[in-house]
Coordinates of C-alpha atoms in Angstrom, one line a residue:
Chain A
M1 CA 130.4 120.2 99.4
S2 CA 128.5 118.1 101.8
L3 CA 125.8 115.5 101.8
T4 CA 122.6 116.3 103.8
I5 CA 120.3 113.5 104.7
G6 CA 117.4 114.4 106.9
S7 CA 118.8 116.2 109.8
R8 CA 122.4 114.8 109.3
T9 CA 125.1 116.5 107.3
I10 CA 128.1 114.4 106.1
N11 CA 131.3 116.2 105.2
R12 CA 134.2 113.9 106.0
V13 CA 134.1 110.1 105.6
L14 CA 136.6 107.9 107.4
V15 CA 138.0 105.1 105.2
V16 CA 139.2 102.0 107.2
D17 CA 141.1 99.3 105.4
D18 CA 144.5 97.7 106.0
N19 CA 145.5 98.1 102.4
Q20 CA 146.7 101.6 101.4
A21 CA 145.8 101.1 97.7
V22 CA 142.2 100.0 98.6
R23 CA 141.8 103.0 100.9
Q24 CA 142.8 105.3 98.1
D25 CA 140.4 103.6 95.7
Y26 CA 137.5 104.0 98.2
G27 CA 138.6 107.6 98.7
Y28 CA 138.2 108.5 95.1
S29 CA 134.5 107.6 95.0
I30 CA 134.0 109.6 98.2
E31 CA 135.6 112.6 96.5
D32 CA 133.4 112.0 93.5
L33 CA 130.4 112.4 95.9
G34 CA 131.8 115.8 96.8
L35 CA 132.9 114.6 100.3
V36 CA 136.3 114.5 102.0
P37 CA 137.9 111.2 102.6
V38 CA 139.9 110.8 105.8
Y39 CA 142.2 107.7 105.9
E40 CA 142.7 105.4 108.9
T41 CA 146.1 103.9 108.6
G42 CA 146.1 101.8 111.8
P43 CA 146.9 99.8 113.7
L44 CA 143.6 100.2 115.5
H45 CA 143.1 100.3 119.3
S46 CA 140.4 98.3 121.1
L47 CA 136.9 98.6 119.7
D48 CA 135.7 101.0 122.3
V49 CA 138.7 103.3 121.9
S50 CA 138.5 103.1 118.1
L51 CA 134.8 104.1 118.2
K52 CA 135.7 107.1 120.3
E53 CA 138.7 108.2 118.2
M54 CA 137.2 107.6 114.8
S55 CA 133.9 109.3 115.5
S56 CA 135.8 112.6 116.2
K57 CA 137.6 112.4 112.9
A58 CA 134.6 112.2 110.5
D59 CA 130.8 112.2 110.1
A60 CA 130.5 108.7 108.5
L61 CA 132.6 105.6 107.8
V62 CA 133.4 103.2 105.1
C63 CA 135.1 100.0 106.2
D64 CA 136.5 96.7 105.0
Y65 CA 135.5 93.4 106.7
H66 CA 139.0 91.8 106.8
L67 CA 140.8 94.1 109.3
R68 CA 142.8 91.4 111.3
I69 CA 145.3 91.0 108.5
K70 CA 148.9 92.0 109.5
N71 CA 147.6 93.0 113.0
F72 CA 145.9 96.0 111.6
S73 CA 143.2 95.4 114.1
Q74 CA 142.0 92.9 116.8
F75 CA 138.5 92.9 115.4
N76 CA 136.9 92.8 112.0
G77 CA 135.0 95.4 110.1
D78 CA 131.6 94.0 110.8
Q79 CA 132.0 94.6 114.5
L80 CA 133.2 98.2 113.9
V81 CA 130.4 99.0 111.4
A82 CA 127.7 97.5 113.6
S83 CA 128.9 99.3 116.6
F84 CA 128.9 102.6 114.8
N85 CA 125.4 102.2 113.4
R86 CA 124.2 101.2 116.9
E87 CA 125.3 104.7 117.9
R88 CA 123.5 106.1 114.9
F89 CA 126.8 107.0 113.2
P90 CA 126.4 106.0 109.5
A91 CA 128.8 103.3 108.6
L92 CA 129.0 101.1 105.4
L93 CA 130.8 97.7 105.1
C94 CA 132.4 97.3 101.7
T95 CA 134.2 94.0 101.2
T96 CA 134.5 90.7 99.3
Y97 CA 133.1 87.8 101.3
T98 CA 132.6 84.1 101.5
D99 CA 129.6 82.1 102.7
S100 CA 131.5 81.6 106.0
D101 CA 132.0 85.4 106.3
I102 CA 128.3 85.9 105.8
T103 CA 127.5 83.5 108.7
V104 CA 129.9 85.4 111.0
M105 CA 128.4 88.7 109.9
R106 CA 124.8 87.6 110.3
S107 CA 124.5 88.3 114.0
K108 CA 125.6 91.9 113.3
R109 CA 123.6 92.4 110.2
R110 CA 120.7 94.0 112.1
F111 CA 123.1 97.0 112.5
I112 CA 124.8 96.6 109.1
P113 CA 122.2 98.2 106.8
T114 CA 124.4 98.2 103.8
L115 CA 126.9 95.6 102.7
L116 CA 128.6 96.6 99.4
K117 CA 130.9 94.6 97.2
P118 CA 133.9 96.5 95.7
A119 CA 132.3 96.0 92.3
T120 CA 129.1 97.9 93.4
Y121 CA 130.9 100.6 95.3
N122 CA 130.4 104.0 93.7
P123 CA 129.2 107.4 94.6
E124 CA 125.5 106.5 94.1
T125 CA 125.6 103.3 96.2
I126 CA 127.6 105.2 98.9
R127 CA 125.0 107.9 99.1
L128 CA 122.1 105.4 99.2
G129 CA 124.0 103.4 101.8
F130 CA 124.4 106.4 104.1
E131 CA 120.8 107.3 103.6
R132 CA 119.7 103.8 104.6
C133 CA 121.9 103.9 107.7
I134 CA 120.5 107.2 108.8
R135 CA 116.9 106.1 108.2
E136 CA 117.4 102.9 110.1
G137 CA 118.9 104.8 112.9
E138 CA 115.6 106.8 113.0
G139 CA 113.6 103.5 112.9
T140 CA 112.5 103.6 109.3
F141 CA 113.5 100.5 107.4
D142 CA 113.4 99.6 103.7
P143 CA 111.1 96.6 103.2
S144 CA 114.1 94.3 102.6
R145 CA 115.6 95.3 105.9
K146 CA 112.6 95.5 108.2
P147 CA 112.5 92.9 111.1
W148 CA 109.3 91.0 111.7
R149 CA 108.6 88.4 114.4
T150 CA 108.1 85.0 112.8
L151 CA 108.4 81.3 113.2
V152 CA 111.9 79.8 112.7
R153 CA 112.4 76.0 112.5
I154 CA 115.7 74.3 113.3
A155 CA 116.7 72.2 110.3
E156 CA 120.0 70.7 111.4
I157 CA 123.0 71.2 113.7
E158 CA 126.7 71.1 113.1
E159 CA 128.0 71.0 116.6
K160 CA 131.7 70.8 115.5
G161 CA 131.4 73.9 113.4
G162 CA 129.4 75.6 116.1
Y163 CA 126.5 76.5 113.8
F164 CA 123.1 75.3 112.9
Y165 CA 120.7 75.7 110.0
V166 CA 117.3 77.2 110.2
I167 CA 114.3 77.4 107.9
V168 CA 112.1 80.5 107.9
P169 CA 108.9 79.1 106.6
G170 CA 107.4 82.5 106.0
W171 CA 110.4 83.6 103.9
N172 CA 111.3 80.5 101.9
A173 CA 110.4 77.1 103.1
D174 CA 113.1 75.5 100.9
E175 CA 116.1 77.5 101.9
K176 CA 118.4 76.6 104.9
I177 CA 120.2 79.5 106.5
R178 CA 123.3 79.0 108.6
V179 CA 123.5 80.7 112.0
Y180 CA 126.1 80.4 114.7
L181 CA 125.1 78.9 118.0
D182 CA 126.7 81.8 119.8
D183 CA 124.2 84.1 118.1
V184 CA 121.4 82.6 120.2
P185 CA 121.1 83.8 123.8
G186 CA 122.6 81.3 126.2
E187 CA 119.3 80.4 127.9
L188 CA 117.8 79.4 124.6
R189 CA 120.6 77.3 123.3
K190 CA 119.2 74.1 124.8
L191 CA 116.3 74.6 122.4
I192 CA 118.5 74.4 119.4
Q193 CA 117.5 70.8 118.4
P194 CA 116.4 69.5 115.0
S195 CA 112.7 70.3 114.2
Q196 CA 112.4 72.6 117.2
R197 CA 110.5 75.8 116.5
L198 CA 111.3 79.2 117.9
H199 CA 110.3 82.8 117.2
A200 CA 112.8 85.4 116.1
K201 CA 112.7 88.8 114.4
V202 CA 113.8 88.3 110.8
N203 CA 113.9 90.7 107.8
L204 CA 111.3 88.8 105.8
G205 CA 111.5 91.2 102.9
A206 CA 115.2 90.1 102.2
E207 CA 115.9 89.2 98.6
A208 CA 118.6 86.7 99.3
P209 CA 119.8 84.5 102.2
E210 CA 123.0 86.5 102.6
E211 CA 120.9 89.6 103.5
M212 CA 119.0 87.9 106.3
Y213 CA 119.5 88.6 110.0
F214 CA 117.9 87.2 113.2
S215 CA 117.4 89.0 116.4
D216 CA 115.1 88.8 119.5
W217 CA 115.1 85.0 119.7
E218 CA 112.3 83.5 121.8
G219 CA 111.5 80.0 122.8
I220 CA 108.0 78.7 122.2
Chain B
M1 CA 95.1 107.0 94.8
A2 CA 94.2 107.9 98.4
A3 CA 93.4 105.1 100.8
P4 CA 89.7 104.5 100.3
D5 CA 87.3 103.2 102.9
G6 CA 86.4 100.0 101.1
F7 CA 88.7 98.2 98.7
L8 CA 90.0 95.0 97.3
A9 CA 93.8 94.9 96.9
I10 CA 95.5 92.1 95.0
L11 CA 99.0 92.4 96.5
D12 CA 102.2 92.2 94.6
V13 CA 104.0 89.7 96.9
G14 CA 106.4 88.3 94.3
H15 CA 105.6 84.8 93.3
G16 CA 102.5 84.1 95.4
N17 CA 99.0 85.1 96.0
C18 CA 97.5 87.5 98.6
A19 CA 94.4 89.7 98.5
V20 CA 93.1 92.1 101.2
L21 CA 89.4 93.0 101.3
R22 CA 88.5 95.9 103.5
D23 CA 84.8 96.4 104.0
R24 CA 82.6 98.5 106.3
R25 CA 82.8 96.1 109.3
G26 CA 86.1 94.3 108.9
V27 CA 89.0 92.9 106.9
V28 CA 89.4 89.6 105.1
V29 CA 92.7 88.3 103.8
I30 CA 92.5 85.7 101.0
D31 CA 95.8 83.7 100.8
A32 CA 99.0 85.0 102.2
G33 CA 102.1 84.5 100.0
P34 CA 105.5 84.4 101.7
G35 CA 107.6 87.4 102.8
S36 CA 106.7 90.6 104.5
S37 CA 104.4 92.1 101.9
L38 CA 101.1 91.4 103.7
L39 CA 102.4 92.8 106.9
E40 CA 103.8 95.9 105.1
F41 CA 100.4 96.5 103.4
L42 CA 98.4 96.0 106.7
T43 CA 100.8 98.4 108.5
E44 CA 100.6 100.9 105.7
H45 CA 96.8 100.9 106.0
K46 CA 96.8 100.9 109.8
I47 CA 95.0 97.6 109.8
T48 CA 95.5 96.0 113.2
N49 CA 92.8 93.3 113.1
V50 CA 92.1 90.8 110.4
D51 CA 88.6 89.3 110.9
V52 CA 89.0 86.3 108.6
I53 CA 91.9 84.6 106.7
L54 CA 90.8 82.3 103.9
L55 CA 93.5 80.0 102.5
S56 CA 92.7 78.6 99.2
H57 CA 95.0 75.6 99.5
A58 CA 98.2 74.4 101.1
D59 CA 100.9 75.5 98.7
K60 CA 103.7 77.6 100.1
D61 CA 103.1 80.5 97.7
H62 CA 99.6 80.8 99.2
I63 CA 100.2 80.1 102.9
G64 CA 103.8 81.1 103.5
G65 CA 102.9 84.5 104.9
V66 CA 100.6 83.3 107.6
A67 CA 103.3 82.4 110.1
Q68 CA 104.4 86.0 110.5
L69 CA 100.9 87.2 110.7
L70 CA 100.2 84.8 113.5
A71 CA 103.5 85.7 115.2
S72 CA 103.0 89.4 114.7
K73 CA 102.1 91.3 117.8
T74 CA 100.7 94.2 115.7
V75 CA 97.9 92.3 114.0
T76 CA 95.1 90.2 115.7
I77 CA 93.3 87.6 113.7
G78 CA 89.7 86.4 114.3
R79 CA 89.3 83.3 112.3
V80 CA 91.3 81.2 109.8
C81 CA 89.7 78.8 107.4
L82 CA 91.4 76.3 105.1
N83 CA 90.8 72.8 103.7
T84 CA 92.8 69.9 105.2
D85 CA 95.5 68.5 103.1
S86 CA 96.6 65.1 104.4
A87 CA 98.7 64.5 101.3
K88 CA 100.8 67.5 101.8
G89 CA 103.1 66.2 104.6
S90 CA 105.3 69.2 104.2
D91 CA 107.1 70.8 107.1
L92 CA 105.6 74.1 106.1
W93 CA 102.1 72.7 106.3
D94 CA 103.0 71.3 109.7
D95 CA 104.5 74.7 110.7
L96 CA 101.2 76.4 109.9
L97 CA 99.1 73.8 111.7
Y98 CA 101.4 74.1 114.7
E99 CA 101.1 77.9 114.8
L100 CA 97.3 77.8 114.3
G101 CA 96.9 75.2 117.0
Q102 CA 99.1 77.2 119.4
A103 CA 97.1 80.4 118.7
E104 CA 93.8 78.6 119.1
N105 CA 94.9 77.1 122.4
R106 CA 95.7 80.6 123.6
K107 CA 92.1 81.5 122.5
E108 CA 93.5 84.1 120.1
L109 CA 91.6 82.9 117.1
K110 CA 89.2 80.4 115.7
F111 CA 90.6 77.8 113.3
D112 CA 88.4 75.8 110.9
V113 CA 89.6 73.0 108.7
S114 CA 86.9 73.5 106.1
L115 CA 86.3 75.9 103.3
V116 CA 83.7 74.6 101.0
R117 CA 80.8 75.8 98.9
D118 CA 78.3 75.8 101.8
D119 CA 80.4 78.4 103.6
S120 CA 79.3 81.2 101.2
G121 CA 78.2 84.3 103.1
Q122 CA 79.8 83.3 106.4
F123 CA 82.7 85.7 106.0
D124 CA 81.0 88.8 104.8
Q125 CA 82.0 92.0 106.5
G126 CA 79.7 94.6 104.9
D127 CA 78.8 95.3 101.3
V128 CA 80.9 92.5 99.7
H129 CA 79.4 89.0 99.6
I130 CA 82.1 86.4 99.8
E131 CA 81.0 83.3 97.7
I132 CA 82.8 80.1 98.0
L133 CA 82.1 78.5 94.6
G134 CA 84.4 75.5 95.2
P135 CA 85.3 72.9 96.2
S136 CA 82.2 70.9 96.7
K137 CA 81.8 69.0 99.9
Y138 CA 82.2 65.8 97.9
L139 CA 85.6 66.9 96.5
A140 CA 86.8 68.2 99.8
G141 CA 85.7 65.0 101.5
R142 CA 87.6 62.9 99.0
G143 CA 90.7 65.0 99.7
P144 CA 94.1 65.4 98.0
G145 CA 95.7 62.0 97.1
S146 CA 92.3 60.6 96.2
T147 CA 90.4 60.7 92.9
D148 CA 87.3 62.4 91.6
R149 CA 84.2 60.5 90.2
Q150 CA 86.0 60.2 86.8
G151 CA 89.1 58.6 88.5
R152 CA 91.3 61.7 88.0
A153 CA 93.9 62.4 90.7
L154 CA 93.0 65.0 93.3
T155 CA 95.8 67.4 94.3
S156 CA 96.0 70.4 96.5
N157 CA 95.3 72.5 93.5
S158 CA 92.1 70.5 92.7
L159 CA 90.9 71.4 96.2
S160 CA 91.6 75.1 95.8
A161 CA 88.9 77.3 97.2
V162 CA 87.4 79.3 94.4
I163 CA 86.2 82.6 95.9
R164 CA 84.1 85.2 94.2
L165 CA 83.5 88.6 95.6
K166 CA 80.2 90.5 94.8
L167 CA 79.8 94.1 95.7
N168 CA 76.1 94.9 96.3
G169 CA 75.2 91.9 94.2
T170 CA 77.5 92.5 91.3
P171 CA 80.6 90.3 90.8
I172 CA 83.9 92.3 91.1
A173 CA 86.6 89.6 91.3
L174 CA 87.3 85.9 91.2
L175 CA 90.1 84.4 93.2
P176 CA 90.4 80.7 92.3
G177 CA 93.7 79.8 94.1
D178 CA 95.5 77.3 91.9
V179 CA 92.4 75.5 90.7
D180 CA 93.1 72.9 88.1
E181 CA 90.8 71.2 85.5
V182 CA 89.5 68.7 88.1
G183 CA 88.5 71.5 90.5
L184 CA 87.1 73.5 87.7
D185 CA 85.0 70.6 86.4
D186 CA 83.7 70.1 89.9
L187 CA 82.5 73.7 90.0
L188 CA 81.0 73.6 86.5
S189 CA 79.3 70.3 86.9
N190 CA 77.2 71.8 89.6
G191 CA 75.9 74.4 87.2
L192 CA 77.2 77.3 89.1
E193 CA 77.3 80.7 87.4
A194 CA 80.8 82.0 88.1
K195 CA 81.4 85.1 85.9
A196 CA 83.5 88.0 87.2
P197 CA 85.2 91.0 85.5
L198 CA 88.5 90.3 87.2
L199 CA 90.2 87.0 87.5
V200 CA 93.4 86.2 89.3
Y201 CA 94.7 83.5 87.0
P202 CA 95.4 80.1 88.7
H203 CA 98.9 78.8 89.2
H204 CA 100.4 82.2 88.2
G205 CA 99.9 81.4 84.5
G206 CA 101.8 78.1 84.6
R207 CA 100.5 74.7 83.5
A208 CA 97.5 73.6 85.5
G209 CA 97.6 69.9 84.5
G210 CA 95.4 68.2 81.9
D211 CA 94.8 69.7 78.4
H212 CA 96.2 73.2 78.5
K213 CA 94.1 74.6 75.7
E214 CA 90.9 73.1 76.9
F215 CA 91.5 74.3 80.5
I216 CA 91.9 77.9 79.3
E217 CA 88.8 77.7 77.1
K218 CA 86.9 76.4 80.1
I219 CA 88.2 79.2 82.3
C220 CA 87.3 81.8 79.7
R221 CA 83.8 80.4 79.3
A222 CA 83.1 80.0 83.0
F223 CA 84.6 83.2 84.3
A224 CA 84.5 85.5 81.3
P225 CA 86.9 88.0 82.8
S226 CA 87.7 91.3 81.1
T227 CA 90.8 91.7 83.2
V228 CA 93.2 88.8 84.1
V229 CA 95.8 89.3 86.8
F230 CA 99.0 87.2 87.1
S231 CA 100.7 87.2 90.5
V232 CA 104.2 86.7 89.4
A233 CA 107.8 87.6 90.3
R234 CA 110.7 88.9 88.3
G235 CA 113.4 86.2 88.5
R236 CA 110.7 83.5 87.9
P237 CA 110.5 83.8 84.1
K238 CA 108.4 80.6 83.6
H239 CA 105.3 82.5 84.7
P240 CA 103.1 83.3 83.0
L241 CA 103.6 81.0 80.1
P242 CA 103.4 82.8 76.7
T243 CA 100.8 80.3 75.5
V244 CA 98.5 81.1 78.4
I245 CA 98.5 84.8 77.4
E246 CA 98.1 83.8 73.7
L247 CA 95.1 81.5 74.4
L248 CA 93.5 84.0 76.7
R249 CA 93.6 86.6 74.0
Q250 CA 92.3 84.2 71.5
N251 CA 89.3 83.4 73.7
I252 CA 88.6 86.9 75.1
K253 CA 89.0 89.8 72.7
L254 CA 90.4 92.9 74.3
V255 CA 91.1 91.2 77.6
R256 CA 93.3 93.3 79.8
I257 CA 96.4 91.4 81.2
V258 CA 98.0 92.7 84.3
C259 CA 101.1 91.0 85.8
T260 CA 102.1 92.2 89.2
Q261 CA 105.8 92.2 88.3
L262 CA 107.7 92.7 85.1
T263 CA 109.1 89.3 84.1
E264 CA 112.2 88.6 82.0
H265 CA 109.8 87.5 79.2
C266 CA 108.7 91.1 78.8
A267 CA 111.9 93.1 79.6
S268 CA 115.5 92.0 80.0
R269 CA 116.1 95.1 82.1
I270 CA 114.2 96.8 84.9
P271 CA 113.2 100.5 84.4
A272 CA 115.8 103.1 85.3
T273 CA 113.4 104.8 87.7
I274 CA 110.5 103.8 89.9
P275 CA 107.4 103.8 87.7
K276 CA 104.8 106.5 88.2
H277 CA 101.7 104.5 87.1
L278 CA 101.5 102.2 90.2
A279 CA 98.8 102.4 92.7
N280 CA 100.0 104.3 95.7
V281 CA 100.1 101.3 98.0
F282 CA 102.8 98.8 99.0
A283 CA 104.1 96.5 96.3
Q284 CA 106.9 94.1 96.8
G285 CA 108.6 94.9 93.6
R286 CA 108.5 98.7 94.1
E287 CA 111.9 98.9 95.9
T288 CA 113.7 96.9 93.2
R289 CA 111.8 98.5 90.4
S290 CA 110.4 95.1 89.4
C291 CA 106.7 96.0 89.3
C292 CA 104.7 96.0 86.1
G293 CA 101.1 96.3 87.5
G294 CA 102.3 96.2 91.1
T295 CA 99.5 95.9 93.7
I296 CA 96.1 96.0 92.0
V297 CA 93.3 97.9 93.7
I298 CA 89.6 98.1 93.2
T299 CA 87.9 100.8 95.3
F300 CA 84.2 100.2 96.3
D301 CA 83.2 103.7 95.5
D302 CA 84.0 103.1 91.8
P303 CA 84.6 99.4 91.3
N304 CA 85.0 99.8 87.5
N305 CA 88.0 101.9 88.1
L306 CA 90.9 99.6 88.6
F307 CA 94.4 100.8 89.7
P308 CA 96.8 101.0 88.1
N309 CA 95.0 103.1 85.5
R310 CA 94.8 101.2 82.2
A311 CA 96.2 104.0 80.0
L312 CA 99.1 104.8 82.2
H313 CA 99.9 101.1 82.6
R314 CA 99.9 100.8 78.8
T315 CA 102.2 103.7 78.4
F316 CA 104.6 102.0 80.9
I317 CA 104.4 98.7 79.0
N318 CA 105.1 100.4 75.7
S319 CA 108.2 102.1 77.1
E320 CA 109.6 99.5 79.5
A321 CA 108.5 96.1 78.3
P322 CA 109.8 95.8 74.7
T323 CA 109.0 92.1 74.5
G324 CA 105.9 92.3 76.6
L325 CA 103.6 89.3 76.4
C326 CA 100.6 91.6 76.6
R327 CA 101.7 94.0 73.8

């Protein structure tokens, strides 16, 4: 069997995780969807080489975030998944995560359409996840994922941690969202001062702060 | 429902207010709750110019969506009108004034810090007359943080613009922002006739200050609506208050209640599938299957025919809202 979404057909799904048991678990749900799991046992090469090698092994990808464990990889799953989706190769990130992980992932969330937790990983969410990846690759966003240019106000800065907090008044004026300084283009970093306002593209339909991403930063 | 030429849409924006009026000559937006719903709706209807934005008052659930409309490069705005709120002092209020000031400096729009009774008729774009029933100049002049003639405190809510829409002379809807008893008394003391068949209930059906029962009785007498809309969000179960619904039904027999989203009061679980009764336009809760009435639409070719259809909506409530407040 295969899964056809728009003009794309998915037969084989590459499963990337450093843990063999987890890979197997993820594979079962892929089989339940009528697809063929292909297992990446690592260690992985550089990101560029991995992209090239993996894309020839399957039609889509499911990947864990924590790949650096035991030298399985030199990069984490968010980089891999975002890179694949940039290339319009459907890729899902499935992982447990902390608040810090979310901040790290935020700069790549524009190209991580679907972030699943293991508890919500099942054939239906996999199918919906791949559908979303393919639609976004074609420029069609769900309302919760669509980027809109809006005002962003800097709330506070944690120089030591290398991050700052922003408020997006048009989303929720009471919620501070943590962003890494490195996520802002170099020429704009001098503008990252408390109370400073900038413009950025933000998915204003997001339901929760962990879903939010920022791109296309602009000084005012 | 196909996209008609002229319509009033009361958008499901979650917890917040927003209405879009499209008339023969232009588009008017009344309040802009936070999130992307307004932009989604405008994009869906290929609306690239909003002639006027009227902001009832300075609360975030009524103005939060203006920032992205101003920042949007897909929609131009002609004019924005709101009442000043010196008591607000919130960063959000400052954000809005900042963006409006910037846009006006770039000569992209006109920005007026006044929206009072005398402004009726200034914003009309065709067949719909836009009446500003309140606040009076006196109340707006006193401003939030002050008191009215009876010594009662004036808040942002007291200063809410109360807007009535009349199609070819006949009232079709009343959008009173979050008007409270003080604002309502200001309106009624001037002897204004303010009836309308559809009312977007102030403050999302929460407490509006003062005597709750008396306030609802006054609302029912003054506006005499046959349909009452609550702009509410699933996940915010305090709105609308059960007593508000109960008192409305005591005061107006056969009143139709329409909540934009299905609150936990009415159903502990969301429907298993996307409901079929909703108007075929953007609604914030559609993706998460959180809609009850969703976005509510009145078309000007048949203003008595409100979407979602009453019978279909009732069927949905009967099957999906076992503890529905409106059952």
